[in-house]
């Protein structure tokens, strides 16, 4: 349908879907399925998310000419589908043009591409580095006439920055703004997005539809939670978070208001029908982000199942719960690898956890391999004191066993270190750091406890695991320990975790100075020691497995410190 006669009703489907980076054919098939679904719901237009056909973020794939050609071919094929008289589409794809390679959208209807629009404001901070692979659009382009309605189509960052695109589109006659996004999750991000859009609505006076991608892509989690803010600055609709869905929203034009070009003319379009989903609270949101990230990393990379070391501690227990929730009990193998320092409590707790989750549970003692290493090194180590080196041999023996299981059975190793440990280097390279993916990499220790307690009383939507207590309370209540020597606890050499986590959050998330942190009530010597440990562990973090981003500043994409670094605050 290409009739440009203005209608007073526009039914816009928002496709909140889970594309896979590089799977152009699969993403096109997913788009076609969504459009067919929208057609059954009598939609006029389907709004897809940023770079949907490529998957987001495509990173350096964009530098590959064959990839760009595949994406543009898919875009043209999809545009051709609209000749059937069904809904038109707005879909994201990279496009190479004389002005450069652009992060773009096409608008298609009636079998034709009606317009292309290019992203103007390329983000280059935190997890984003679009300036590396894209060129900015040459200028702000005006609204697109779709079936008699003038649509403004900024792309993601175009409404986050200060390029003035929304206001310019309003001045150019746009009646409603449709914004495709690839906005990754961090704790509290939904509220941030709402405030950004409200600010733009105040500036331009137009209702704004914000369509966001869903799914895990390496470290990044796209949580969906698409929504719209009406010209009256209230929430027009809210889609679900962490769930793939196509929702049709109905917009009606108030011609009297639309004709009043002086004043708030954008009140011409009002959402009369749309979803009102509840956004999860913080523990549920974080847990579901970790679950989604693990599920997509495993499935999109083609692993049949996963294996992890189940020690009887809190970190491996919550990772086991996440794995069962994300993949199902039949796809997790948990392995207890006891040594002489493994307590009876840990043996029982690990078994109880595996039984509660229903997953396979194996016991593989490591006495012989560790003693073999020690025997082999006896002559070299003669005259030295036993210490961390011998402790790390235990961890490395466990890591080798897990990798052997991975190689033999094709299982991906889930590594289980939390952000507190990764921050201060309390993890062993080629030992407990072995693995393909870490679902709790960006959770501090106290957050791990909070999510474990939450999971014992809730089953998140979409989870494949059981209800009830899946992490034995004894694991939550006992003092954390690596059990690498007699009577060892983490607090022998670290501050209490509530203290450590607060200091680390100050240093990592907030980049606070030592004096500022001390002013919060912390001991100066403790703060300077934690800062030192944070810096000298950088080389370990560079070699760590990727993991789900939960905070505003995760290790890797968001925080890039030099390994060789002599700076210390105040010394």
XYZ file of C-alpha atoms in Angstrom:
571
model
C 0.000 0.000 0.000
C 1.486 3.360 -1.033
C -1.544 5.663 -0.869
C -0.356 8.952 0.608
C -3.830 10.024 1.710
C -3.568 10.969 5.346
C -5.200 8.565 7.769
C -6.444 9.354 11.245
C -5.327 5.971 12.578
C -1.867 4.435 12.317
C -1.182 0.969 13.718
C 2.526 0.635 14.448
C 4.005 -2.737 15.381
C 7.188 -2.593 17.456
C 9.375 -5.634 16.764
C 11.435 -6.232 19.915
C 13.486 -9.159 18.653
C 16.737 -11.036 19.217
C 18.945 -10.885 16.105
C 22.345 -12.575 15.842
C 25.350 -10.563 14.701
C 26.468 -11.718 11.265
C 23.486 -14.004 10.620
C 22.037 -11.848 7.867
C 19.855 -14.618 6.421
C 18.591 -15.625 9.859
C 17.859 -12.030 10.825
C 15.957 -11.489 7.565
C 13.910 -14.617 8.226
C 13.146 -13.361 11.727
C 12.080 -9.979 10.303
C 9.786 -11.654 7.789
C 8.172 -13.739 10.500
C 7.611 -10.626 12.626
C 6.098 -8.757 9.694
C 3.715 -11.652 9.016
C 2.727 -11.593 12.699
C 2.154 -7.837 12.514
C 0.068 -8.266 9.365
C -2.204 -10.722 11.176
C -2.697 -8.010 13.797
C -3.635 -5.477 11.052
C -0.527 -3.319 11.501
C 0.233 -0.569 8.984
C 3.938 -0.327 9.799
C 6.557 -2.470 11.552
C 9.391 -0.704 13.391
C 12.529 -2.828 13.815
C 15.612 -1.982 15.856
C 18.999 -0.513 15.028
C 21.114 -2.428 12.462
C 18.696 -5.341 12.784
C 19.735 -7.117 9.596
C 23.399 -7.022 10.605
C 22.875 -7.606 14.308
C 24.130 -5.025 16.777
C 26.923 -4.182 17.353
C 28.573 -5.632 14.230
C 31.946 -4.026 15.094
C 34.621 -4.647 12.428
C 32.332 -6.840 10.324
C 31.261 -3.504 8.866
C 34.732 -3.164 7.329
C 34.146 -6.320 5.252
C 32.671 -5.493 1.794
C 30.992 -8.903 1.460
C 29.123 -8.326 4.729
C 27.873 -4.913 3.612
C 26.672 -6.368 0.317
C 24.833 -9.179 2.111
C 23.076 -6.683 4.392
C 22.003 -4.392 1.553
C 20.784 -7.359 -0.494
C 18.668 -8.482 2.463
C 17.287 -4.955 2.892
C 16.237 -4.824 -0.775
C 14.678 -8.289 -0.584
C 12.707 -7.278 2.509
C 11.575 -4.077 0.840
C 10.322 -6.176 -2.055
C 8.156 -8.186 0.337
C 6.055 -5.086 1.021
C 4.575 -5.310 -2.469
C 2.018 -7.719 -0.995
C -0.047 -4.830 0.370
C 0.777 -5.647 3.984
C 2.584 -3.479 6.506
C 5.414 -1.180 5.549
C 8.716 -1.517 7.411
C 11.439 0.533 9.027
C 14.523 -1.624 9.514
C 18.156 -0.983 10.385
C 21.087 -2.002 8.170
C 24.587 -0.747 7.358
C 24.756 0.973 3.955
C 27.832 1.974 1.987
C 27.263 5.177 0.046
C 29.462 7.879 -1.556
C 29.406 9.771 1.736
C 30.765 6.730 3.615
C 29.535 3.632 5.399
C 26.541 4.568 7.496
C 24.526 3.129 10.355
C 21.235 3.400 8.486
C 17.571 2.560 8.255
C 15.394 2.004 5.234
C 11.690 2.787 5.025
C 9.875 0.471 2.619
C 6.279 0.186 1.446
C 4.500 -1.035 -1.670
C 7.518 -3.067 -2.717
C 9.828 -0.042 -2.814
C 12.389 1.660 -0.585
C 10.788 5.025 0.122
C 13.736 6.515 1.969
C 17.072 5.933 3.668
C 18.179 7.714 6.814
C 21.664 7.748 8.326
C 22.692 8.027 11.963
C 24.188 11.429 12.647
C 25.561 11.155 16.187
C 27.953 8.188 16.440
C 28.630 7.169 20.060
C 32.264 6.722 21.013
C 32.257 6.102 24.765
C 31.880 3.181 27.152
C 30.903 0.091 25.185
C 30.454 2.050 21.946
C 33.070 2.759 19.276
C 30.977 3.408 16.187
C 33.325 6.102 14.899
C 35.789 3.299 14.263
C 33.630 1.711 11.541
C 30.933 4.201 10.499
C 30.808 7.699 9.081
C 28.191 10.097 10.424
C 25.300 11.043 8.182
C 26.144 14.197 6.250
C 23.209 16.181 7.655
C 19.886 15.935 9.438
C 17.415 14.548 6.928
C 13.760 15.490 7.043
C 10.651 13.436 7.776
C 9.491 10.525 5.596
C 5.963 10.563 4.204
C 4.464 7.187 5.052
C 0.855 6.773 3.927
C 0.195 10.448 4.510
C 1.903 10.632 7.905
C 5.209 12.480 8.238
C 7.556 10.323 10.308
C 10.798 11.514 11.841
C 13.311 8.701 12.281
C 16.331 9.479 14.455
C 18.579 6.484 15.199
C 19.470 5.719 18.834
C 22.239 8.165 19.829
C 20.608 10.861 17.708
C 18.201 11.413 20.612
C 20.770 10.837 23.408
C 23.179 13.580 22.424
C 22.794 17.259 21.667
C 22.604 17.303 17.871
C 19.126 18.836 17.987
C 17.663 16.261 15.632
C 14.268 15.876 17.319
C 13.636 19.609 17.373
C 14.789 19.978 13.753
C 12.492 17.160 12.633
C 9.563 18.819 14.400
C 10.344 22.104 12.671
C 10.465 20.213 9.352
C 6.903 18.994 9.821
C 7.348 15.588 11.464
C 4.228 14.442 13.304
C 5.650 11.536 15.292
C 9.187 10.218 15.937
C 10.078 6.530 15.610
C 13.485 5.661 17.047
C 15.240 2.322 16.401
C 17.741 1.542 19.180
C 20.481 -0.824 20.277
C 20.666 0.296 23.894
C 22.490 -2.173 26.189
C 21.374 -2.976 29.704
C 22.833 -1.780 32.925
C 21.143 -1.537 36.291
C 18.494 1.223 36.218
C 18.823 1.823 32.449
C 15.064 1.839 31.793
C 14.596 4.943 33.935
C 17.526 6.612 32.157
C 15.943 5.957 28.758
C 12.590 7.320 29.909
C 14.228 10.534 31.101
C 16.160 10.955 27.839
C 12.987 10.601 25.784
C 10.945 12.883 28.058
C 13.638 15.540 27.646
C 13.361 15.268 23.862
C 9.555 15.362 23.968
C 9.765 18.595 25.958
C 12.156 20.028 23.350
C 10.254 19.008 20.214
C 6.646 18.519 21.335
C 6.321 15.241 19.400
C 5.403 11.791 20.686
C 8.379 9.413 20.528
C 8.357 5.626 20.064
C 11.538 3.986 21.369
C 12.113 0.471 19.930
C 14.961 -1.410 21.596
C 16.793 -4.603 20.654
C 16.635 -7.752 22.757
C 19.262 -10.426 23.386
C 22.823 -11.141 24.422
C 25.804 -10.221 22.263
C 29.078 -11.205 23.920
C 29.267 -9.013 27.057
C 26.323 -6.807 26.131
C 22.714 -7.526 27.045
C 19.932 -5.802 25.141
C 16.908 -5.878 27.390
C 14.154 -4.634 25.113
C 11.726 -2.667 27.323
C 10.577 -0.652 24.291
C 8.175 2.172 25.084
C 6.656 5.451 23.939
C 6.252 8.848 25.560
C 3.294 10.899 24.375
C 3.413 14.604 23.610
C 1.896 15.160 27.066
C 5.141 13.665 28.508
C 3.381 10.612 29.973
C 4.123 6.961 29.266
C 2.047 5.953 26.232
C 2.965 2.261 26.306
C 5.582 0.001 27.880
C 6.727 -3.326 26.440
C 8.231 -6.134 28.499
C 11.879 -6.390 29.500
C 13.999 -9.444 28.555
C 11.227 -10.915 26.377
C 11.059 -11.219 22.590
C 7.743 -9.878 21.330
C 5.919 -8.009 18.568
C 3.365 -5.553 19.936
C 0.958 -3.536 17.804
C 0.162 -0.063 19.098
C -2.688 2.106 17.822
C -2.166 5.832 17.251
C -4.992 8.267 16.513
C -4.749 11.746 15.047
C -6.546 14.663 16.662
C -6.965 16.895 13.624
C -8.008 19.918 15.654
C -4.829 19.747 17.650
C -2.748 18.917 14.590
C -4.052 21.995 12.828
C -3.065 24.290 15.658
C 0.419 25.007 14.346
C 0.978 27.595 17.016
C 1.579 25.953 20.347
C 1.719 22.239 20.985
C 0.750 20.943 17.524
C 2.185 17.470 18.161
C -0.798 16.549 20.280
C -2.241 15.488 16.921
C -1.103 11.869 17.570
C -2.123 9.975 20.682
C -1.564 6.314 21.544
C -4.968 4.765 22.202
C -3.854 1.147 22.496
C -0.595 -0.487 23.581
C 0.951 -2.781 26.202
C 1.490 -1.798 29.816
C 4.118 -4.257 31.003
C 5.691 -4.059 34.433
C 9.445 -3.538 34.559
C 11.210 -5.929 36.987
C 12.850 -4.723 40.202
C 16.662 -4.618 40.367
C 17.457 -8.154 41.619
C 15.084 -9.740 39.131
C 16.383 -7.542 36.310
C 20.028 -8.354 37.061
C 19.313 -12.071 37.359
C 17.379 -12.147 34.101
C 20.140 -10.189 32.352
C 22.718 -12.768 33.498
C 20.421 -15.605 32.441
C 19.754 -14.111 28.999
C 23.439 -13.372 28.455
C 24.495 -16.933 29.260
C 21.699 -18.495 27.180
C 22.457 -16.447 24.078
C 26.233 -16.835 24.344
C 25.930 -20.618 24.558
C 23.220 -21.019 21.929
C 24.429 -18.441 19.408
C 27.934 -19.931 19.514
C 26.633 -23.456 18.991
C 27.545 -25.155 22.279
C 25.430 -28.198 23.109
C 25.898 -27.935 26.856
C 28.066 -26.467 29.622
C 30.238 -27.686 32.479
C 31.347 -25.925 35.649
C 33.210 -26.666 38.842
C 30.718 -26.822 41.700
C 32.755 -26.137 44.827
C 30.073 -25.725 47.466
C 30.620 -21.949 47.402
C 28.188 -19.182 46.535
C 29.681 -18.172 43.179
C 29.614 -21.591 41.549
C 26.172 -22.268 43.041
C 24.549 -19.181 41.490
C 26.288 -19.911 38.172
C 24.853 -23.430 38.274
C 21.387 -22.008 38.948
C 21.771 -19.552 36.075
C 22.897 -22.329 33.749
C 19.915 -24.542 34.574
C 17.514 -21.596 34.314
C 19.005 -20.520 30.983
C 19.594 -23.901 29.340
C 17.795 -26.623 31.278
C 19.066 -29.207 33.747
C 20.049 -31.681 31.026
C 22.571 -29.215 29.549
C 24.625 -28.649 32.720
C 27.292 -30.950 34.122
C 28.511 -29.906 37.575
C 31.837 -31.287 38.756
C 33.059 -31.307 42.359
C 36.860 -31.600 42.498
C 37.824 -32.161 46.147
C 41.307 -32.016 47.652
C 42.552 -32.497 51.186
C 41.295 -29.032 52.242
C 37.763 -29.492 50.896
C 35.415 -29.547 53.883
C 32.616 -32.037 54.483
C 30.222 -29.088 54.431
C 31.359 -28.148 50.918
C 30.931 -31.708 49.673
C 27.413 -31.827 51.078
C 26.500 -28.319 49.916
C 27.635 -28.977 46.350
C 25.697 -32.236 46.193
C 22.587 -30.607 47.689
C 22.794 -27.773 45.153
C 23.144 -30.168 42.205
C 20.270 -32.282 43.492
C 18.027 -29.230 43.935
C 18.774 -28.124 40.381
C 18.422 -31.610 38.928
C 21.641 -31.423 36.917
C 24.307 -34.083 36.393
C 26.829 -34.158 39.243
C 30.264 -35.804 39.120
C 33.018 -36.015 41.719
C 36.583 -35.979 40.382
C 39.201 -35.917 43.193
C 42.354 -33.933 42.397
C 44.714 -35.435 45.021
C 46.766 -37.430 42.524
C 47.318 -34.683 39.905
C 48.191 -32.083 42.560
C 50.581 -34.429 44.338
C 52.073 -35.302 40.968
C 52.787 -31.644 40.244
C 54.280 -31.163 43.701
C 56.472 -34.233 43.300
C 57.656 -33.080 39.879
C 58.590 -29.670 41.304
C 60.222 -30.941 44.508
C 63.783 -30.378 43.331
C 63.072 -26.967 41.834
C 61.196 -25.798 44.953
C 63.708 -27.189 47.454
C 64.485 -24.728 50.245
C 61.368 -22.580 49.650
C 58.332 -22.142 51.847
C 54.981 -23.580 50.837
C 52.449 -20.872 49.961
C 50.389 -19.375 47.149
C 52.235 -21.323 44.460
C 51.117 -24.636 45.918
C 47.598 -23.311 46.440
C 47.385 -22.241 42.801
C 48.385 -25.739 41.674
C 45.076 -26.944 43.101
C 43.141 -24.359 41.125
C 45.085 -25.113 37.948
C 44.505 -28.847 38.302
C 40.774 -28.149 38.506
C 40.952 -25.841 35.501
C 42.764 -28.487 33.472
C 40.157 -31.115 34.328
C 37.297 -28.838 33.303
C 39.019 -28.008 30.024
C 39.591 -31.728 29.368
C 35.863 -32.365 29.854
C 35.158 -29.437 27.539
C 37.449 -30.806 24.829
C 36.161 -34.365 25.129
C 32.419 -33.640 25.159
C 32.145 -30.241 23.454
C 30.861 -28.541 26.602
C 31.630 -24.886 27.203
C 33.240 -24.212 30.589
C 31.325 -21.661 32.648
C 33.773 -19.700 34.779
C 32.498 -18.348 38.065
C 34.572 -15.437 39.430
C 32.652 -12.408 40.718
C 33.625 -8.764 40.175
C 35.080 -8.360 43.664
C 37.541 -11.195 43.023
C 38.316 -10.071 39.486
C 38.960 -6.547 40.763
C 41.646 -7.476 43.279
C 43.164 -10.452 41.474
C 41.801 -13.179 43.747
C 41.484 -15.571 40.832
C 44.013 -17.923 39.295
C 45.047 -17.635 35.667
C 44.719 -20.988 33.883
C 42.837 -22.261 36.907
C 39.472 -21.016 38.133
C 39.631 -18.324 35.414
C 39.460 -21.020 32.711
C 36.255 -20.908 30.713
C 34.313 -19.548 27.796
C 31.870 -17.229 29.551
C 31.222 -15.814 33.019
C 27.604 -14.889 33.835
C 28.513 -13.133 37.139
C 31.674 -11.338 36.015
C 30.126 -7.899 36.621
C 28.426 -8.701 39.948
C 30.155 -7.745 43.186
C 30.156 -10.353 45.940
C 27.324 -8.788 47.922
C 25.242 -8.604 44.749
C 25.862 -12.335 44.252
C 24.416 -12.945 47.719
C 21.425 -10.696 47.010
C 20.617 -12.458 43.734
C 21.023 -15.891 45.349
C 18.499 -15.028 48.058
C 16.147 -13.616 45.421
C 16.377 -16.764 43.269
C 15.541 -19.008 46.229
C 12.138 -17.329 46.505
C 11.407 -16.557 42.828
C 11.464 -18.270 39.451
C 12.127 -15.696 36.732
C 9.923 -15.721 33.598
C 11.362 -17.995 30.956
C 13.529 -19.926 33.427
C 13.856 -23.673 32.853
C 14.923 -24.436 36.422
C 12.813 -25.550 39.384
C 11.076 -23.457 42.021
C 12.033 -23.422 45.670
C 15.444 -23.312 47.300
C 17.995 -24.057 44.571
C 20.999 -22.597 46.412
C 21.219 -24.261 49.855
C 21.015 -21.742 52.669
C 24.195 -23.134 54.182
C 26.076 -21.943 51.084
C 24.657 -18.450 51.577
C 25.268 -18.368 55.330
C 28.798 -19.776 55.633
C 31.980 -17.702 55.404
C 33.321 -17.687 51.825
C 36.538 -19.632 51.277
C 38.622 -20.907 48.373
C 39.592 -23.885 50.614
C 43.169 -23.952 49.356
C 44.639 -24.376 52.851
C 43.477 -25.322 56.322
C 40.801 -23.073 57.869
C 41.127 -20.505 55.077
C 38.522 -17.770 54.602
C 38.489 -14.890 52.138
C 38.488 -12.395 55.008
C 41.958 -13.600 56.116
C 43.493 -11.355 53.475
C 40.640 -9.103 52.298
C 38.419 -6.566 54.054
C 34.850 -7.748 54.754
C 32.978 -7.879 51.452
C 30.570 -5.025 52.265
C 33.636 -2.816 52.853
C 35.564 -4.137 49.861
C 32.622 -3.790 47.490
C 31.969 -0.196 48.504
C 35.618 0.740 47.998
C 35.698 -1.003 44.629
C 32.506 0.662 43.465
C 34.037 4.021 44.389
C 37.247 3.228 42.486
C 35.801 1.469 39.434
C 32.313 2.843 38.785
C 32.811 6.347 40.156
C 36.567 6.943 39.605
C 36.775 8.500 43.078
C 40.086 9.529 44.636
C 41.515 7.976 47.781
C 40.721 11.067 49.882
C 37.079 10.985 48.790
C 36.763 7.310 49.662
C 38.405 7.800 53.061
C 35.927 10.608 53.705
C 33.162 8.003 53.396
C 34.541 6.374 56.543
C 37.028 3.870 55.130
C 40.498 3.216 56.529
C 43.162 4.881 54.356
C 45.574 1.955 54.418
C 42.789 -0.377 53.332
C 41.754 1.919 50.481
C 45.304 2.317 49.164
C 45.872 -1.429 49.350
C 42.666 -2.168 47.442
C 43.605 0.452 44.830
C 47.018 -1.215 44.435
C 45.460 -4.669 44.060
C 43.016 -3.307 41.487
C 45.793 -1.908 39.319
C 48.160 -4.881 39.461
C 45.397 -7.341 38.524
C 44.808 -5.706 35.150
C 46.934 -8.288 33.338
C 44.692 -11.056 34.658
C 41.497 -9.321 33.586
C 42.837 -8.931 30.039
C 42.957 -12.733 29.846
C 39.582 -13.375 31.464
C 36.553 -14.844 29.728
C 33.858 -12.404 28.597
C 30.907 -11.964 30.922
C 27.561 -10.204 31.248
C 27.636 -6.422 31.691
C 25.439 -5.407 34.639
C 26.968 -2.184 35.990
C 27.601 1.100 34.220
C 31.320 0.286 34.038
C 32.341 -3.295 33.448
C 35.881 -4.548 32.938
C 36.781 -4.653 29.264
C 34.479 -2.556 27.107
C 33.865 0.226 29.628
C 37.086 0.352 31.666
C 40.329 0.140 29.721
C 43.318 0.674 31.980
C 46.942 0.045 30.982
C 48.571 -3.114 32.306
C 51.863 -1.298 32.799
C 50.805 1.458 35.176
C 52.720 3.072 38.048
C 50.133 5.679 38.996
C 48.847 5.536 42.545
C 46.585 8.212 44.011
C 48.698 10.228 46.452
C 51.847 8.198 46.066
